[in-house]
Amino acid sequence: MKYFWQFFAVIIGLSAVIFLFFVLSVKTKDSITFTGQRIVTTPEITSADPSRGPANAPVTLVMYEDFQCSACAELEPVLNTLLANYGTALRLVWKDLPNNGAHPEAIPAAVAARCAGKQNKFWEFHDTLMANQPLLGDDLYTRIAGELKLKANAFSQCVKNQDTLPLVERGYDEGLALQIASTPTIFLNGTRYSGSLSLSELTRAIDALLPTM
């Protein structure tokens, strides 16, 4: 009897482990699972990250944002002005950090933008999403795809199958590894800034990083 109960306990333990693995492996359209256990201190930029500006720019601004975050939309004009003012001296890099708990369209919008990115139209799609934030939804994504003349079938299948979800999850995982608590959060050459950021504040910060003439 002693060995029976030991065997029974082992079976119960293995069943619990298998069940937990199954639960953590399940993803839906409106959820993301944190898959990493690492802690990092600065963003890791790869070719999968959409960017504007030259890769060798002296200042790199990495932004962790959510397409349904109102503060992120408010930051857009500031970022566009910075890019216009600094030209080739500034590079912008996008990272997905959707708060799917508070923003039900954050993940679908991010997936759709990345699907547009597969046809080299990420930034155009991104800009229109941010400008139409109250309208986020499938109808808007389809409308933007049409306006950008994307290949309709390829785009719709990409969105339907969530082909780009792993790219979104990568940014999400990295944001959690960086212990980012809110969006927008940006990094200027590795230095973190968050909260309400004005054009003058960011201009001063960028100027301090530029080589003196």
Short mmCIF file of C-alpha atoms in Angstrom, two decimals:
data_model
loop_
_atom_site.label_atom_id
_atom_site.label_comp_id
_atom_site.label_asym_id
_atom_site.label_seq_id
_atom_site.Cartn_x
_atom_site.Cartn_y
_atom_site.Cartn_z
CA MET A 1 0.00 0.00 0.00
CA LYS A 2 2.88 2.37 0.78
CA TYR A 3 4.24 2.03 -2.78
CA PHE A 4 0.76 2.45 -4.25
CA TRP A 5 0.36 5.88 -2.63
CA GLN A 6 3.87 6.94 -3.70
CA PHE A 7 3.05 5.94 -7.29
CA PHE A 8 -0.30 7.73 -7.06
CA ALA A 9 1.41 10.93 -5.86
CA VAL A 10 3.85 10.83 -8.77
CA ILE A 11 1.00 10.43 -11.28
CA ILE A 12 -0.89 13.39 -9.75
CA GLY A 13 2.26 15.54 -9.87
CA LEU A 14 2.94 14.75 -13.52
CA SER A 15 -0.68 15.46 -14.43
CA ALA A 16 -0.48 18.88 -12.76
CA VAL A 17 2.70 19.77 -14.66
CA ILE A 18 1.16 18.73 -17.99
CA PHE A 19 -2.02 20.71 -17.27
CA LEU A 20 -0.03 23.84 -16.32
CA PHE A 21 2.05 23.59 -19.50
CA PHE A 22 -1.13 23.33 -21.58
CA VAL A 23 -2.71 26.37 -19.94
CA LEU A 24 0.38 28.54 -20.40
CA SER A 25 0.68 27.46 -24.03
CA VAL A 26 -2.83 28.56 -25.03
CA LYS A 27 -3.12 31.99 -26.68
CA THR A 28 -6.22 33.74 -28.01
CA LYS A 29 -6.63 36.80 -30.20
CA ASP A 30 -6.98 38.99 -27.11
CA SER A 31 -4.17 37.61 -24.96
CA ILE A 32 -0.41 37.43 -24.85
CA THR A 33 1.68 35.13 -22.68
CA PHE A 34 5.02 36.28 -21.29
CA THR A 35 7.40 33.56 -22.44
CA GLY A 36 10.72 34.85 -21.11
CA GLN A 37 12.36 34.81 -17.69
CA ARG A 38 15.16 37.27 -18.42
CA ILE A 39 15.78 40.78 -17.18
CA VAL A 40 17.50 43.24 -19.52
CA THR A 41 18.52 46.88 -19.07
CA THR A 42 18.46 48.29 -22.61
CA PRO A 43 16.44 47.52 -25.76
CA GLU A 44 17.74 44.91 -28.16
CA ILE A 45 17.31 46.22 -31.71
CA THR A 46 17.07 43.70 -34.55
CA SER A 47 16.07 43.74 -38.22
CA ALA A 48 12.55 42.69 -37.14
CA ASP A 49 12.01 46.07 -35.45
CA PRO A 50 10.45 48.73 -37.73
CA SER A 51 12.62 51.84 -37.87
CA ARG A 52 12.79 55.29 -39.44
CA GLY A 53 16.09 57.00 -40.07
CA PRO A 54 19.59 55.65 -40.75
CA ALA A 55 20.92 52.75 -38.70
CA ASN A 56 24.15 54.71 -38.05
CA ALA A 57 22.39 57.81 -36.68
CA PRO A 58 24.17 59.20 -33.59
CA VAL A 59 20.90 59.11 -31.61
CA THR A 60 18.49 56.18 -31.52
CA LEU A 61 15.06 56.62 -29.97
CA VAL A 62 13.34 53.31 -29.16
CA MET A 63 9.65 53.59 -28.35
CA TYR A 64 7.55 50.98 -26.57
CA GLU A 65 3.96 51.75 -27.47
CA ASP A 66 0.41 50.46 -27.69
CA PHE A 67 -1.85 51.37 -30.63
CA GLN A 68 -4.82 51.94 -28.29
CA CYS A 69 -2.87 54.01 -25.75
CA SER A 70 -4.08 57.64 -25.88
CA ALA A 71 -0.78 58.98 -24.50
CA CYS A 72 1.04 57.17 -27.33
CA ALA A 73 -1.15 58.90 -29.91
CA GLU A 74 -0.47 62.25 -28.22
CA LEU A 75 3.28 61.62 -28.49
CA GLU A 76 3.13 61.01 -32.25
CA PRO A 77 3.29 64.69 -33.35
CA VAL A 78 6.30 65.19 -31.06
CA LEU A 79 8.13 62.22 -32.57
CA ASN A 80 7.33 63.34 -36.11
CA THR A 81 8.63 66.83 -35.36
CA LEU A 82 11.83 65.42 -33.88
CA LEU A 83 12.40 63.26 -36.95
CA ALA A 84 11.86 66.27 -39.22
CA ASN A 85 14.12 68.51 -37.12
CA TYR A 86 17.04 66.11 -36.74
CA GLY A 87 16.95 64.32 -40.09
CA THR A 88 19.72 61.75 -40.43
CA ALA A 89 20.93 62.41 -36.87
CA LEU A 90 17.95 60.54 -35.40
CA ARG A 91 16.63 57.03 -35.78
CA LEU A 92 13.20 55.94 -34.46
CA VAL A 93 12.59 52.28 -33.59
CA TRP A 94 9.16 50.82 -32.83
CA LYS A 95 8.51 48.14 -30.21
CA ASP A 96 5.08 46.62 -29.53
CA LEU A 97 3.93 46.67 -25.92
CA PRO A 98 0.16 46.07 -26.05
CA ASN A 99 -1.80 46.31 -22.81
CA ASN A 100 -4.43 43.79 -23.83
CA GLY A 101 -6.06 43.88 -20.40
CA ALA A 102 -7.06 47.54 -20.75
CA HIS A 103 -7.05 47.84 -24.54
CA PRO A 104 -8.94 45.06 -26.38
CA GLU A 105 -7.79 46.26 -29.82
CA ALA A 106 -4.13 46.65 -28.89
CA ILE A 107 -3.09 43.20 -30.08
CA PRO A 108 -5.26 43.04 -33.23
CA ALA A 109 -4.02 46.48 -34.27
CA ALA A 110 -0.40 45.50 -33.67
CA VAL A 111 -0.85 42.26 -35.64
CA ALA A 112 -2.46 44.17 -38.52
CA ALA A 113 0.33 46.78 -38.59
CA ARG A 114 2.93 44.02 -38.68
CA CYS A 115 1.02 42.32 -41.50
CA ALA A 116 1.22 45.60 -43.41
CA GLY A 117 4.92 45.56 -42.60
CA LYS A 118 5.27 42.29 -44.48
CA GLN A 119 4.35 44.37 -47.54
CA ASN A 120 6.74 47.18 -46.53
CA LYS A 121 3.94 49.46 -45.33
CA PHE A 122 4.30 49.30 -41.55
CA TRP A 123 4.85 53.01 -40.95
CA GLU A 124 2.06 54.13 -43.26
CA PHE A 125 -0.30 51.71 -41.49
CA HIS A 126 1.05 52.81 -38.09
CA ASP A 127 0.48 56.49 -38.85
CA THR A 128 -3.12 55.93 -39.94
CA LEU A 129 -3.89 53.77 -36.92
CA MET A 130 -2.61 56.44 -34.55
CA ALA A 131 -4.59 59.13 -36.36
CA ASN A 132 -7.80 57.07 -36.13
CA GLN A 133 -7.41 55.53 -32.67
CA PRO A 134 -11.13 55.75 -31.71
CA LEU A 135 -12.01 53.64 -34.79
CA LEU A 136 -9.67 50.70 -34.16
CA GLY A 137 -11.23 47.48 -35.40
CA ASP A 138 -11.36 45.10 -38.36
CA ASP A 139 -13.22 47.56 -40.58
CA LEU A 140 -10.49 50.17 -40.12
CA TYR A 141 -7.69 47.67 -40.76
CA THR A 142 -9.35 46.56 -44.01
CA ARG A 143 -9.94 50.17 -45.06
CA ILE A 144 -6.31 51.17 -44.45
CA ALA A 145 -5.08 48.10 -46.34
CA GLY A 146 -7.19 49.22 -49.30
CA GLU A 147 -5.94 52.80 -49.12
CA LEU A 148 -2.35 51.57 -49.06
CA LYS A 149 -3.07 49.20 -51.96
CA LEU A 150 -1.87 46.17 -50.04
CA LYS A 151 -2.38 42.72 -51.53
CA ALA A 152 -5.81 42.15 -50.03
CA ASN A 153 -5.81 38.36 -49.76
CA ALA A 154 -2.28 38.19 -48.31
CA PHE A 155 -3.11 40.88 -45.77
CA SER A 156 -6.45 39.38 -44.70
CA GLN A 157 -4.96 35.90 -44.31
CA CYS A 158 -2.05 37.30 -42.31
CA VAL A 159 -4.46 39.08 -39.96
CA LYS A 160 -6.86 36.14 -39.71
CA ASN A 161 -4.08 33.63 -38.94
CA GLN A 162 -2.19 36.09 -36.72
CA ASP A 163 0.99 35.31 -38.64
CA THR A 164 2.76 38.30 -37.09
CA LEU A 165 1.74 37.66 -33.48
CA PRO A 166 5.24 36.28 -32.64
CA LEU A 167 6.72 39.68 -33.60
CA VAL A 168 4.27 41.43 -31.29
CA GLU A 169 5.01 38.95 -28.50
CA ARG A 170 8.73 39.58 -28.88
CA GLY A 171 8.28 43.27 -28.11
CA TYR A 172 5.92 42.44 -25.26
CA ASP A 173 8.38 39.99 -23.72
CA GLU A 174 11.21 42.49 -24.02
CA GLY A 175 9.12 45.25 -22.46
CA LEU A 176 8.40 43.06 -19.45
CA ALA A 177 12.05 42.04 -19.23
CA LEU A 178 12.86 45.76 -19.10
CA GLN A 179 10.24 46.11 -16.35
CA ILE A 180 8.35 48.78 -18.28
CA ALA A 181 5.25 49.74 -16.33
CA SER A 182 3.47 52.04 -18.79
CA THR A 183 3.32 53.28 -22.37
CA PRO A 184 4.73 55.25 -23.94
CA THR A 185 8.20 54.50 -22.63
CA ILE A 186 11.18 55.52 -24.75
CA PHE A 187 14.92 55.01 -24.64
CA LEU A 188 17.36 57.58 -26.01
CA ASN A 189 20.67 55.81 -26.61
CA GLY A 190 19.74 53.47 -23.78
CA THR A 191 18.47 56.07 -21.28
CA ARG A 192 14.85 55.54 -20.23
CA TYR A 193 12.13 58.20 -20.31
CA SER A 194 8.44 57.68 -19.53
CA GLY A 195 5.31 59.64 -18.80
CA SER A 196 4.29 62.86 -20.50
CA LEU A 197 7.19 63.97 -22.69
CA SER A 198 7.22 67.38 -24.34
CA LEU A 199 9.01 68.42 -27.50
CA SER A 200 11.30 70.75 -25.56
CA GLU A 201 12.27 68.05 -23.05
CA LEU A 202 13.13 65.52 -25.72
CA THR A 203 14.94 68.15 -27.80
CA ARG A 204 17.20 68.99 -24.86
CA ALA A 205 17.85 65.30 -24.25
CA ILE A 206 18.74 64.65 -27.89
CA ASP A 207 20.93 67.74 -28.14
CA ALA A 208 22.93 66.50 -25.16
CA LEU A 209 23.67 63.27 -27.04
CA LEU A 210 24.78 64.83 -30.31
CA PRO A 211 28.46 65.31 -30.99
CA THR A 212 29.62 68.88 -30.42
CA MET A 213 30.86 70.72 -33.49
#
